[in-house]
Every structure is written in C-alpha cells, then in structure tokens.
Coordinates of C-alpha atoms in Angstrom, one line a residue:
Chain T
X1 CA 31.5 20.2 0.1
X2 CA 30.1 18.1 -2.7
X3 CA 29.7 19.8 -6.0
X4 CA 26.2 21.1 -6.7
X5 CA 25.2 18.6 -9.4
X6 CA 22.8 19.4 -12.2
X7 CA 20.9 16.4 -11.0
X8 CA 19.7 18.2 -7.9
X9 CA 16.0 18.8 -7.9
X10 CA 15.1 22.5 -8.2
X11 CA 14.1 23.0 -4.6
X12 CA 17.3 21.6 -3.2
X13 CA 19.3 24.1 -5.3
X14 CA 17.0 26.7 -3.9
X15 CA 17.7 25.7 -0.3
X16 CA 21.4 25.5 -1.0
X17 CA 21.4 29.1 -2.1
X18 CA 19.1 30.3 0.6
X19 CA 19.8 28.7 3.9
X20 CA 22.7 26.4 3.1
X21 CA 20.8 23.5 4.4
X22 CA 23.0 20.4 5.0
X23 CA 22.2 17.7 2.5
X24 CA 21.7 14.7 4.7
X25 CA 21.2 13.9 8.3
X26 CA 23.3 11.4 10.4
X27 CA 21.2 9.1 12.5
X28 CA 22.7 7.3 15.4
X29 CA 21.4 4.8 18.0
X30 CA 23.6 3.6 20.9
X31 CA 22.3 0.7 23.0
X32 CA 18.8 1.8 22.4
X33 CA 16.0 -0.1 24.1
X34 CA 12.3 0.6 24.1
X35 CA 9.4 -0.6 26.1
X36 CA 5.8 0.7 25.9
X37 CA 4.3 1.6 29.3
X38 CA 2.1 -1.1 30.8
X39 CA 3.8 -3.8 28.8
X40 CA 6.6 -6.0 30.1
X41 CA 7.9 -6.9 26.7
X42 CA 10.8 -4.9 25.3
X43 CA 10.1 -3.9 21.8
X44 CA 13.7 -2.9 21.1
X45 CA 16.5 -4.7 22.9
X46 CA 19.8 -2.8 22.6
X47 CA 20.1 -1.5 19.1
X48 CA 23.4 0.0 17.9
X49 CA 23.0 1.5 14.5
X50 CA 24.8 4.4 12.7
X51 CA 23.3 5.7 9.5
X52 CA 25.6 8.1 7.6
X53 CA 24.4 11.2 5.9
X54 CA 23.1 10.5 2.5
X55 CA 22.9 6.7 3.1
X56 CA 19.9 4.7 1.9
X57 CA 19.0 2.0 4.5
X58 CA 16.4 -0.7 3.9
X59 CA 14.9 -1.7 7.3
X60 CA 13.3 -5.1 7.2
X61 CA 11.7 -7.5 9.6
X62 CA 8.5 -9.5 10.2
X63 CA 5.3 -7.8 11.4
X64 CA 5.7 -6.8 15.0
X65 CA 9.6 -6.9 15.1
X66 CA 10.0 -3.3 16.2
X67 CA 10.7 -1.5 12.9
X68 CA 8.1 1.3 13.3
X69 CA 9.1 1.9 16.9
X70 CA 12.7 2.3 15.7
X71 CA 11.7 4.9 13.2
X72 CA 9.8 6.8 15.8
X73 CA 12.9 7.0 18.0
X74 CA 14.7 8.8 15.1
X75 CA 12.3 11.8 15.1
X76 CA 11.7 11.9 18.8
X77 CA 8.1 10.8 18.6
X78 CA 9.4 8.2 21.2
X79 CA 12.4 8.4 23.4
X80 CA 14.6 5.3 24.2
X81 CA 13.9 3.9 27.6
X82 CA 17.6 2.9 27.8
X83 CA 20.5 4.0 25.6
X84 CA 20.4 7.0 23.4
X85 CA 19.6 8.4 20.0
X86 CA 21.5 11.2 18.3
X87 CA 20.4 13.2 15.2
X88 CA 23.3 15.1 13.7
X89 CA 24.9 14.8 17.1
X90 CA 21.8 16.1 19.0
X91 CA 20.4 13.9 21.7
X92 CA 16.7 13.4 21.1
X93 CA 16.0 13.6 24.8
X94 CA 16.8 17.3 24.9
X95 CA 13.3 18.7 24.9
X96 CA 14.4 22.1 23.5
X97 CA 15.8 20.4 20.4
X98 CA 12.6 18.5 19.4
X99 CA 11.5 21.1 16.9
X100 CA 15.0 21.1 15.3
X101 CA 15.0 17.3 15.2
X102 CA 11.6 17.1 13.5
X103 CA 12.7 19.6 10.9
X104 CA 15.7 17.3 10.1
X105 CA 13.8 14.0 10.2
X106 CA 10.4 13.4 8.7
X107 CA 8.4 10.2 8.6
X108 CA 5.9 9.1 6.0
X109 CA 3.5 6.6 7.5
X110 CA 1.8 3.6 6.0
X111 CA -1.7 5.2 6.0
X112 CA -1.7 8.7 4.6
X113 CA -4.9 9.5 6.5
X114 CA -2.7 9.5 9.6
X115 CA -0.8 12.6 8.6
X116 CA -3.1 14.6 6.3
X117 CA -4.4 17.4 8.5
X118 CA -6.2 19.9 6.2
X119 CA -9.1 19.6 3.9
X120 CA -7.6 21.3 0.8
X121 CA -4.5 20.0 -0.9
X122 CA -2.3 23.1 -0.8
X123 CA -3.3 23.9 2.8
X124 CA -2.2 20.5 3.9
X125 CA 1.2 20.9 2.2
X126 CA 1.7 24.3 3.8
X127 CA 1.1 22.9 7.3
X128 CA 4.7 21.7 7.9
X129 CA 6.5 24.9 6.7
X130 CA 3.9 27.0 8.6
X131 CA 4.9 25.2 11.8
X132 CA 8.6 25.8 11.1
X133 CA 7.6 29.5 11.4
X134 CA 8.7 30.4 7.8
X135 CA 7.7 33.6 6.0
X136 CA 4.6 33.4 3.8
X137 CA 6.4 33.9 0.5
X138 CA 8.9 31.1 1.5
X139 CA 5.9 28.9 2.4
X140 CA 4.3 29.5 -1.0
X141 CA 7.5 28.6 -2.9
X142 CA 8.0 25.4 -0.9
X143 CA 4.3 24.3 -1.3
X144 CA 4.5 24.9 -5.1
X145 CA 7.7 23.0 -5.5
X146 CA 6.6 20.1 -3.3
X147 CA 3.3 19.8 -5.1
X148 CA 4.9 20.0 -8.5
X149 CA 7.4 17.3 -7.6
X150 CA 4.7 14.8 -6.6
X151 CA 2.5 15.8 -9.6
X152 CA -0.4 17.3 -7.6
X153 CA 0.1 21.0 -8.5
X154 CA -3.0 20.9 -10.8
X155 CA -5.0 19.6 -7.9
X156 CA -3.8 22.2 -5.4
X157 CA -7.3 23.7 -4.9
X158 CA -9.0 20.3 -4.7
X159 CA -10.6 18.8 -1.6
X160 CA -8.4 16.1 0.0
X161 CA -11.4 13.9 0.2
X162 CA -11.6 13.8 -3.6
X163 CA -8.2 12.3 -4.0
X164 CA -7.5 8.6 -4.6
X165 CA -5.5 6.5 -2.1
X166 CA -2.4 6.8 -4.2
X167 CA -2.8 10.5 -4.6
X168 CA -3.2 10.8 -0.8
X169 CA 0.0 8.9 -0.3
X170 CA 1.8 11.4 -2.7
X171 CA 0.2 14.3 -0.8
X172 CA 1.6 13.0 2.5
X173 CA 5.0 12.9 0.7
X174 CA 4.6 16.5 -0.5
X175 CA 3.9 17.6 3.0
X176 CA 7.2 16.1 4.1
X177 CA 9.1 17.5 1.1
X178 CA 7.9 21.0 2.0
X179 CA 9.7 20.7 5.3
X180 CA 12.9 19.9 3.4
X181 CA 14.2 17.4 5.9
X182 CA 17.7 16.0 5.7
X183 CA 16.3 12.5 6.1
X184 CA 13.2 10.8 5.0
X185 CA 11.9 7.8 7.0
X186 CA 9.3 5.7 5.1
X187 CA 7.1 3.4 7.1
X188 CA 5.7 1.0 4.5
X189 CA 4.8 4.2 2.7
X190 CA 4.0 2.5 -0.6
X191 CA 1.9 -0.4 0.7
X192 CA -1.4 1.1 -0.6
X193 CA -0.1 1.9 -4.1
X194 CA -0.7 -0.1 -7.3
X195 CA 2.5 -1.1 -9.2
X196 CA 2.6 2.0 -11.5
X197 CA 2.1 4.5 -8.6
X198 CA 4.6 2.5 -6.6
X199 CA 7.2 3.0 -9.3
X200 CA 6.7 6.7 -9.6
X201 CA 6.8 7.0 -5.8
X202 CA 10.1 5.1 -5.8
X203 CA 11.4 7.4 -8.5
X204 CA 10.7 10.4 -6.2
X205 CA 12.6 8.8 -3.4
X206 CA 15.5 8.0 -5.7
X207 CA 15.6 11.7 -6.7
X208 CA 15.7 12.7 -3.0
X209 CA 18.5 10.3 -2.3
X210 CA 20.6 11.5 -5.3
X211 CA 20.3 15.0 -3.9
X212 CA 21.9 13.9 -0.6
X213 CA 18.9 13.0 1.6
X214 CA 19.3 10.2 4.1
X215 CA 16.6 7.5 3.4
X216 CA 15.4 4.9 5.9
X217 CA 12.9 2.6 4.2
X218 CA 10.7 0.1 6.0
X219 CA 9.1 -2.4 3.7
X220 CA 8.1 -6.1 3.3
X221 CA 8.8 -6.1 -0.4
X222 CA 12.4 -6.8 -1.4
X223 CA 11.8 -5.6 -5.0
X224 CA 11.5 -2.1 -3.5
X225 CA 15.0 -2.1 -1.8
X226 CA 17.1 -2.7 -4.9
X227 CA 18.3 0.9 -4.8
X228 CA 19.3 0.9 -1.1
X229 CA 22.9 0.9 0.0
X230 CA 22.6 -1.2 3.2
X231 CA 20.0 -3.6 4.5
X232 CA 19.3 -4.0 8.3
X233 CA 17.1 -6.8 9.4
X234 CA 15.3 -6.5 12.8
X235 CA 14.0 -9.6 14.4
X236 CA 12.3 -9.5 17.8
X237 CA 13.7 -6.1 18.7
X238 CA 17.3 -6.9 17.7
X239 CA 19.5 -6.5 14.6
X240 CA 19.7 -10.0 13.2
X241 CA 21.5 -9.2 9.9
X242 CA 23.1 -6.2 8.4
X243 CA 25.3 -5.6 5.4
X244 CA 25.3 -4.4 1.8
X245 CA 21.9 -4.8 0.1
X246 CA 23.5 -6.6 -2.9
X247 CA 25.0 -9.1 -0.4
X248 CA 21.6 -9.5 1.3
X249 CA 20.0 -10.2 -2.1
X250 CA 22.5 -12.8 -2.9
X251 CA 21.5 -14.9 0.1
X252 CA 19.9 -18.1 -1.3
X253 CA 16.2 -18.2 -1.8
X254 CA 15.6 -20.9 0.9
X255 CA 17.7 -19.1 3.5
X256 CA 15.8 -15.9 2.8
X257 CA 12.6 -17.8 3.1
X258 CA 13.7 -19.1 6.5
X259 CA 14.4 -15.5 7.5
X260 CA 10.8 -14.6 6.4
X261 CA 11.6 -12.9 3.0
X262 CA 10.7 -13.6 -0.6
X263 CA 13.7 -13.3 -2.8
X264 CA 12.8 -10.9 -5.6
X265 CA 12.5 -12.7 -8.9
X266 CA 15.0 -10.3 -10.5
X267 CA 17.6 -11.4 -8.0
X268 CA 16.9 -15.1 -8.6
X269 CA 17.2 -14.5 -12.4
X270 CA 20.5 -12.6 -11.9
X271 CA 22.0 -15.3 -9.8
X272 CA 21.0 -18.1 -12.2
X273 CA 22.5 -16.2 -15.1
X274 CA 25.7 -15.4 -13.2
X275 CA 26.0 -19.0 -12.1
X276 CA 26.0 -20.2 -15.7
X277 CA 28.4 -17.5 -16.8
X278 CA 26.0 -15.7 -19.1
X279 CA 26.3 -12.3 -17.4
X280 CA 29.2 -11.1 -15.2
X281 CA 28.9 -11.4 -11.4
X282 CA 29.2 -7.6 -11.0
X283 CA 25.7 -7.1 -12.5
X284 CA 23.3 -5.5 -10.1
X285 CA 19.9 -7.2 -9.4
X286 CA 18.1 -4.8 -11.7
X287 CA 16.0 -5.8 -14.7
X288 CA 17.3 -2.9 -16.8
X289 CA 20.9 -4.0 -16.3
X290 CA 20.2 -7.6 -17.0
X291 CA 18.4 -6.6 -20.1
X292 CA 21.3 -4.6 -21.3
X293 CA 23.8 -7.4 -20.6
X294 CA 21.6 -9.9 -22.5
X295 CA 21.2 -7.5 -25.5
X296 CA 24.9 -7.2 -25.7
X297 CA 25.1 -11.0 -25.9
X298 CA 22.8 -11.2 -28.9
Chain W
X1 CA -24.2 -23.2 -9.4
X2 CA -22.1 -20.2 -10.1
X3 CA -21.9 -16.4 -9.7
X4 CA -22.6 -14.6 -12.9
X5 CA -22.1 -10.9 -13.7
X6 CA -23.8 -9.8 -16.9
X7 CA -23.2 -6.4 -18.6
X8 CA -23.0 -4.6 -15.2
X9 CA -22.7 -0.8 -15.2
X10 CA -22.7 1.5 -12.2
X11 CA -22.3 5.3 -11.9
X12 CA -21.9 7.2 -8.7
X13 CA -24.0 10.3 -8.3
X14 CA -25.6 10.0 -11.8
X15 CA -26.8 13.4 -13.2
X16 CA -24.8 15.4 -10.7
X17 CA -21.6 17.4 -11.3
X18 CA -19.7 14.8 -9.2
X19 CA -20.9 12.0 -11.5
X20 CA -18.3 9.3 -11.7
X21 CA -18.6 6.1 -13.9
X22 CA -17.3 3.2 -11.8
X23 CA -18.2 0.2 -13.9
X24 CA -19.1 -0.2 -17.5
X25 CA -20.4 -3.3 -19.1
X26 CA -18.6 -5.8 -16.9
X27 CA -19.3 -9.5 -17.5
X28 CA -17.7 -12.6 -16.0
X29 CA -18.5 -15.8 -14.3
X30 CA -17.0 -17.5 -11.2
X31 CA -17.4 -21.2 -10.5
X32 CA -17.4 -23.1 -7.2
X33 CA -13.9 -24.4 -6.3
X34 CA -11.9 -21.9 -8.3
X35 CA -9.8 -18.9 -7.4
X36 CA -10.7 -15.9 -9.5
X37 CA -8.4 -12.9 -9.1
X38 CA -9.7 -9.4 -10.0
X39 CA -6.8 -7.2 -10.8
X40 CA -6.8 -3.4 -11.4
X41 CA -5.2 -0.1 -10.5
X42 CA -6.4 2.1 -7.6
X43 CA -9.7 3.6 -8.6
X44 CA -10.4 1.0 -11.3
X45 CA -13.7 0.0 -9.8
X46 CA -12.6 -3.2 -8.1
X47 CA -14.2 -2.4 -4.7
X48 CA -17.4 -1.1 -6.4
X49 CA -17.6 -4.5 -8.2
X50 CA -17.0 -6.4 -4.9
X51 CA -20.0 -4.5 -3.3
X52 CA -22.2 -5.6 -6.2
X53 CA -21.4 -9.3 -5.6
X54 CA -23.4 -9.6 -2.4
X55 CA -26.0 -6.9 -3.1
X56 CA -24.5 -4.1 -1.0
X57 CA -24.9 -2.2 -4.3
X58 CA -27.5 -3.2 -6.9
X59 CA -26.8 -2.9 -10.6
X60 CA -28.1 0.3 -12.3
X61 CA -28.0 -1.8 -15.5
X62 CA -27.1 -5.4 -16.2
X63 CA -27.4 -8.1 -13.5
X64 CA -25.6 -10.1 -10.9
X65 CA -26.9 -13.6 -10.4
X66 CA -25.8 -15.8 -7.5
X67 CA -26.9 -19.4 -7.6
X68 CA -29.8 -18.4 -9.8
X69 CA -30.9 -15.5 -7.7
X70 CA -30.7 -11.9 -8.9
X71 CA -29.4 -9.3 -6.5
X72 CA -31.8 -6.6 -7.6
X73 CA -35.1 -8.4 -7.2
X74 CA -36.8 -9.2 -3.9
X75 CA -35.5 -8.4 -0.5
X76 CA -35.8 -12.1 0.4
X77 CA -33.3 -12.9 -2.3
X78 CA -30.9 -10.4 -0.9
X79 CA -30.9 -12.1 2.5
X80 CA -30.1 -15.5 0.9
X81 CA -27.4 -13.9 -1.3
X82 CA -25.7 -12.2 1.6
X83 CA -25.6 -15.5 3.4
X84 CA -24.1 -17.1 0.3
X85 CA -21.5 -14.5 -0.6
X86 CA -19.1 -13.6 2.2
X87 CA -17.4 -10.2 1.8
X88 CA -14.0 -9.5 3.5
X89 CA -13.1 -5.9 3.3
X90 CA -9.7 -4.3 3.1
X91 CA -7.9 -4.5 6.5
X92 CA -10.7 -6.6 7.9
X93 CA -9.0 -6.7 11.3
X94 CA -10.2 -3.1 11.7
X95 CA -13.8 -4.4 12.0
X96 CA -13.0 -6.6 15.0
X97 CA -15.1 -5.6 17.9
X98 CA -15.7 -8.5 20.3
X99 CA -13.8 -9.4 23.4
X100 CA -13.0 -13.0 22.6
X101 CA -12.3 -14.7 19.3
X102 CA -15.3 -17.0 19.9
X103 CA -17.7 -14.0 20.3
X104 CA -16.2 -12.4 17.2
X105 CA -16.7 -15.4 15.0
X106 CA -20.1 -16.3 16.3
X107 CA -21.6 -12.9 15.5
X108 CA -22.4 -13.8 11.8
X109 CA -24.1 -17.2 12.4
X110 CA -25.9 -15.8 15.5
X111 CA -27.5 -13.2 13.3
X112 CA -28.5 -15.9 10.8
X113 CA -30.4 -17.6 13.6
X114 CA -27.9 -20.2 14.9
X115 CA -28.0 -20.9 18.7
X116 CA -26.4 -23.3 21.2
X117 CA -24.5 -26.2 19.9
X118 CA -25.1 -25.5 16.2
X119 CA -23.5 -22.0 16.8
X120 CA -20.6 -23.5 18.6
X121 CA -20.0 -26.0 15.8
X122 CA -20.0 -23.2 13.2
X123 CA -17.4 -21.3 15.2
X124 CA -15.0 -24.2 15.6
X125 CA -15.4 -25.3 12.0
X126 CA -14.5 -21.8 10.8
X127 CA -11.5 -21.7 13.1
X128 CA -10.4 -25.0 11.8
X129 CA -10.8 -23.9 8.2
X130 CA -8.6 -20.9 8.8
X131 CA -6.0 -22.7 10.8
X132 CA -6.6 -21.3 14.3
X133 CA -6.6 -24.0 16.9
X134 CA -9.2 -24.2 19.7
X135 CA -7.0 -22.5 22.2
X136 CA -7.6 -19.2 20.4
X137 CA -11.3 -19.3 21.2
X138 CA -11.1 -17.4 24.5
X139 CA -8.2 -15.2 23.4
X140 CA -8.7 -11.4 23.1
X141 CA -8.6 -10.7 19.3
X142 CA -7.0 -7.3 19.9
X143 CA -3.9 -8.8 21.3
X144 CA -3.2 -11.1 18.4
X145 CA -0.6 -10.4 15.7
X146 CA -1.5 -8.7 12.5
X147 CA -1.7 -12.0 10.5
X148 CA -3.7 -13.7 13.2
X149 CA -6.2 -10.9 13.5
X150 CA -6.8 -11.0 9.8
X151 CA -7.4 -14.8 10.0
X152 CA -10.0 -14.2 12.8
X153 CA -11.7 -11.6 10.6
X154 CA -11.8 -14.0 7.7
X155 CA -13.1 -16.8 10.0
X156 CA -15.9 -14.6 11.1
X157 CA -17.1 -14.4 7.5
X158 CA -16.5 -18.1 6.9
X159 CA -18.6 -19.0 9.9
X160 CA -21.8 -18.1 7.9
X161 CA -20.7 -20.9 5.5
X162 CA -20.6 -18.8 2.3
X163 CA -20.3 -20.6 -1.0
X164 CA -18.5 -17.6 -2.4
X165 CA -15.8 -15.7 -0.5
X166 CA -14.9 -12.2 -1.8
X167 CA -11.7 -10.8 -0.4
X168 CA -10.6 -7.2 -1.0
X169 CA -6.8 -6.9 -0.9
X170 CA -6.4 -9.7 1.7
X171 CA -2.5 -9.6 1.6
X172 CA -2.1 -5.8 2.0
X173 CA 0.3 -5.0 4.9
X174 CA 1.1 -8.6 5.7
X175 CA 4.8 -9.8 5.8
X176 CA 6.0 -12.5 3.4
X177 CA 5.3 -15.3 5.8
X178 CA 1.8 -13.9 6.3
X179 CA 1.2 -13.7 2.5
X180 CA 2.4 -17.3 2.0
X181 CA 0.0 -18.6 4.8
X182 CA -2.9 -16.6 3.3
X183 CA -2.4 -17.8 -0.2
X184 CA -2.2 -21.4 1.0
X185 CA -5.4 -20.8 2.9
X186 CA -7.2 -19.4 -0.2
X187 CA -6.1 -22.5 -2.1
X188 CA -7.3 -24.9 0.6
X189 CA -10.7 -23.1 0.7
X190 CA -11.1 -23.4 -3.0
X191 CA -10.3 -27.1 -2.8
X192 CA -13.1 -27.4 -0.2
X193 CA -15.5 -26.2 -3.0
X194 CA -15.7 -22.6 -2.0
X195 CA -15.4 -20.0 -4.9
X196 CA -12.7 -17.6 -3.9
X197 CA -12.8 -14.1 -5.5
X198 CA -9.6 -12.4 -4.7
X199 CA -9.3 -8.7 -5.4
X200 CA -5.7 -7.3 -5.7
X201 CA -3.5 -5.0 -7.6
X202 CA -0.6 -7.4 -7.4
X203 CA -0.5 -9.0 -10.8
X204 CA 2.5 -11.2 -10.0
X205 CA 0.6 -12.7 -7.0
X206 CA -2.5 -13.2 -9.1
X207 CA -0.5 -14.9 -11.9
X208 CA 0.9 -17.3 -9.3
X209 CA -2.2 -18.3 -7.3
X210 CA -5.3 -18.0 -9.5
X211 CA -7.3 -20.3 -11.8
X212 CA -8.6 -17.3 -13.7
X213 CA -7.9 -13.6 -13.8
X214 CA -10.1 -10.7 -14.6
X215 CA -8.3 -7.4 -15.3
X216 CA -10.3 -4.2 -15.0
X217 CA -9.2 -0.8 -15.9
X218 CA -11.2 2.4 -15.5
X219 CA -14.4 0.3 -14.9
X220 CA -14.1 -1.9 -17.9
X221 CA -12.8 -5.4 -18.4
X222 CA -9.6 -5.4 -20.4
X223 CA -8.6 -9.0 -20.1
X224 CA -10.2 -12.2 -18.7
X225 CA -8.7 -15.7 -18.8
X226 CA -6.3 -18.2 -17.3
X227 CA -2.9 -17.0 -16.0
X228 CA -1.1 -18.2 -19.1
X229 CA -3.7 -16.6 -21.4
X230 CA -3.4 -13.4 -19.4
X231 CA 0.4 -13.4 -19.7
X232 CA 0.0 -13.5 -23.5
X233 CA -2.6 -10.8 -23.6
X234 CA -0.9 -8.4 -21.3
X235 CA 2.2 -8.3 -23.5
X236 CA 0.0 -6.8 -26.2
X237 CA -2.0 -4.3 -24.2
X238 CA -1.1 -1.5 -21.9
X239 CA -3.3 -1.4 -18.8
X240 CA -3.3 1.7 -16.7
X241 CA -1.7 1.3 -13.3
X242 CA -0.4 -2.1 -14.0
X243 CA 3.2 -2.9 -14.9
X244 CA 4.2 -6.2 -16.3
X245 CA 6.2 -8.2 -13.7
X246 CA 9.9 -7.7 -14.6
X247 CA 10.5 -11.3 -15.5
X248 CA 7.4 -11.6 -17.7
X249 CA 8.3 -8.4 -19.6
X250 CA 11.9 -9.5 -20.2
X251 CA 10.6 -12.9 -21.4
X252 CA 8.2 -11.2 -23.7
X253 CA 11.1 -9.1 -25.2
X254 CA 13.3 -12.1 -25.6
X255 CA 10.4 -14.0 -27.2
X256 CA 9.8 -11.2 -29.7
X257 CA 13.4 -11.3 -30.8
X258 CA 13.2 -15.1 -31.1
X259 CA 15.7 -15.9 -28.4
X260 CA 13.2 -17.9 -26.3
X261 CA 10.0 -19.7 -27.0
X262 CA 7.7 -19.5 -23.9
X263 CA 6.5 -16.5 -21.9
X264 CA 7.0 -17.0 -18.2
X265 CA 6.9 -15.1 -15.0
X266 CA 9.1 -17.7 -13.2
X267 CA 12.8 -16.6 -13.0
X268 CA 14.1 -20.2 -13.0
X269 CA 12.2 -21.1 -16.2
X270 CA 13.4 -17.9 -17.9
X271 CA 17.0 -18.6 -16.9
X272 CA 16.7 -22.1 -18.2
X273 CA 15.4 -20.8 -21.6
X274 CA 18.2 -18.2 -21.8
X275 CA 20.8 -20.8 -21.1
X276 CA 19.4 -23.1 -23.8
X277 CA 19.2 -20.2 -26.3
X278 CA 22.8 -19.2 -25.6
X279 CA 23.9 -22.8 -26.4
X280 CA 22.1 -22.7 -29.7
X281 CA 23.8 -19.5 -30.6
X282 CA 27.2 -21.1 -30.3

C-alpha cells in the first residue's frame, strides 16, 4: 500500500482511517459498442480501453464523437450494446452492483444545473452521501469537508439560485467530493468558468489526483490537459490516437490542427525553445517550468 | 453611425436588501465594421450590458445611443433599435423552435413585416452570410451538429439585417474547428460593414480576433483599447477573474528584466525574441 502522504487532503486521510477506501478505481472497456435506440448509427464502435487506478486520462475528440457516451458507460448510466465495461472488476451490467459502481465513479457534467437537486447549498451537497445510506454524523462531516475544499463553506446556508455560474460548477463538484468516489469523470466541467475560476477548479482536480483518485477529463482545450498522464482521442466512435500526453502535445501544430485541435501556445513555445537548444528537451509544456529554465539562463 | 454608451449605470432591485450593482459608469463606442470584444469575469456585468444595447433593459442613469436613437425614449425608437441591434444569447441553439431551418430563420423578418419573395430572399441571404448552403433550408434544425445549430441560430438573428450584432459567449462549448469557423465568420461579417460586439471571458481569443477590447470588472470599465494597448495595460493592472495568457505574462516578465523588447501573446514571436536575446548575451 502506498504511504499516506502528508499531501493527502484531509478528507482522504479521514476515509483511510475510517473505511479503508481504496484510493483509485480501475476502469476497463472491452470491445464496447453503443447505439442509442431508434438510431441506426453506432455512437461507439468497439472501444478497448484500460484506465489504471490513479491515472489521469484526457479524453479528446470533436463535438459528437462519442466522448460523453463513453463517460456514461463508466458509471452505468448507459450499458454497452456490445462488449462490456468493468469497474474495479465489476461488470456494469450486473443490476445489483449499480449502486456500488456509482459510489466508485462520479461524473461532473458540463452544465451544473443538470446535477444540482436541492435549493440550499449544504442540502445539495448532502444528497449524495444521504443516498449512500450513511449515518447523519458522517454526512455532516463529509458535507463540511467537501464545501470547505471547494470554498463554499461560508455560503452553506445560501440559496443555490443566488450562486454565480462558477460557484454552481464548484457546488456540483462538492456534491461529487462528498460521495468520495475512487474516480472522477469530468464532462467539460470547466467550460462555463472564467480563466481564474478555471485555474482554481483545475487545482482541486490536481489535488484529488495526487491523493490517488482516477481522473477522466473530457475537454476541448488542450491547455487544461497539461497535467494528465495519457491522452485518448475519440473520432467517430473509435479511438484514433492514444499515448502519453507529452507526446500528444509534441505533435506538430499543423498535424494537430488537422486532427481538430489547437496546440496550446505553451507547447508551441516549449518546442521552439527546445529546437533552438535554449531549454532541454525534458522540459514539460508548463509555463512555470519554462520560466524557471529561462531564469537559470539569465 | 455608431453605437455609443455614455456613463451607463444599472442596479438590480434598487432599494431592496437584494440590491446588486451590475454596471457603474460604463462608456464606450462601437463603430460599423469593427469587432469589439467585451471581456470580463463571470458576474462582471457583461450580459447586463448586452441587454442594454438593444433596449431589453433601459439605463437607470446614463444613455445608450444607437445610430442617433436613444434606447430610453419613445417606444417607436425601441422598435427601430431592436431591428438594428441583433442579440445572440449564450447557447443560442437552445432557442431553436421551428421544424425546418427555413422557418427558423424567417421568424425574425416575418415579424418585421416581410412576406413572400422578400422574406425568402432574407432567409437565403442570411444563410449565405453564415455559410449554410441552400440544401439546409428544409433540414430539421434539431438534427444538426452543435456548430451547425449555432450557425442557424445566428443566421436567424442576421435575417433581420442588423447593423450591430451582439453575441454573448458565441464560442462556448464549441470544439476547436467550430471556434475557428466562428471567428472567421465574425471577421467576414465585420468586413461586410456589420459592427460585431463579441462578449467573452477568453482574453486570449479576444486579443487575437478583435479590433478593440473593453474589459469590465465588477461593473466598471478597467481597460479599453486596441489589443496591443490592452496587452500593455493588463501587465500593470490586476483584473478580477482574468489571468494573463501564459505567453503574454512570460513576455511581460522578460521585458521587465530587459531580455526582450516587445510584449506578445504569440509563442513564435516570443521564441524569436528569446533566441535573439540569448545570442546577444553571448
């Protein structure tokens, strides 16, 4: 077992001591196909994908390529029409295991309105743990820790309707944190945020990941995936590219453009500087690292 | 002919405990043929400002003047102003209601009194402007892709031939290809003489596509100018909710230490300057 690092957020320490929750979930798809009823077109066409516990996957692809459908397979909101999906070895088509799967795998959707259910902030956050059938003192602790971690504890008695878009998106995240899932699936969960809120949201995800949570992140913005381990590109229901994120980001700007992606300016800068031998090739595509390397040069 | 906002202030629920100041003393001017980006954090007052531009809200103090007509005077003016200023809301595809693209786009001009051939002409002109070919006319808008739906929604506003087009976060949720198509579209509309007012929180996008940028923060204007002026200004002020694009902030730091000369948000130009600087050091 990995050492309990001091970096772990408080609630993870708590769960380690209380119910020895596993740190991350393994997600596995084997030959998964999916087709919506009344529609001839297959949305997913034979996906084989294994996501290890604690891995951070960036899931990319154009609008309508099947990314959101794939996420829904992982927490049994949808079942594959062919092939199968396993969460920590449990087949998602076993009806009796659905509750267990949902407690392991949580999705944050693009529009927070889709998953906010209560009218008061703390009641909304309590909804998940209540449905797990936890004791009320346990629920209180989880709600407090989740709201503190997203910075909404002061607003716990406020009406949900008084929150801004960004705050609602953080509330949706708190609701998911309170369930303490082993994996977090983000379906363009930052699309409605301004850059500053985007950064603090991303910091929360980084913290989750460092405490062992599996992350699957769907986005259109490559500047959000710089922290991920592996990139998987879905095109027209199939995996069209997968590999290390750093390798994905070093694909040339034109080639990425043909694939439908904008190369993040930071990755362009890194490549240009590496090419001319100013910074070492091992530098990550991260502005902080580039800055450090440049300062050393001066 | 221009759209002028003078010392505009607006407070929601004035005098009540829920009172919230949305705009304070906002002034700017938008000309035909330019792209003006309004950039601000969530809750900065961008959308409240948008609703003032075609008289959906009227100023509590200050004024909004469109082609010489004030939005807060006669109802007759309002009708002209609404025809003149087209407003495209966030996620405009959610407003689609008709069964065919033709019906959807003709709704606006029909309500302005167009009938028969004149109406048909408007519809096809708008589709042409937005890059939808005629085969789309009888398509069901609900079955189109996200990017296409958004174009139909924008076309239905363009069909009323507005001189000013206000778009609230038009690129939200679109993939990269969609964003590229849309920004090209905004450019081509401005070249046809339409004034495009583009509301966004993406400063990087605004720096790349606009002629002028207005930055609002907590209801007040914090910066107003061309992209290069804005780059200079932003390095000196801290705007809530906005983060300098990485490349621009690094170029600012390097400029401060004297390593490079010009601020830029273009990674290639920054790399060039760093290379040149390194050579000088040796």
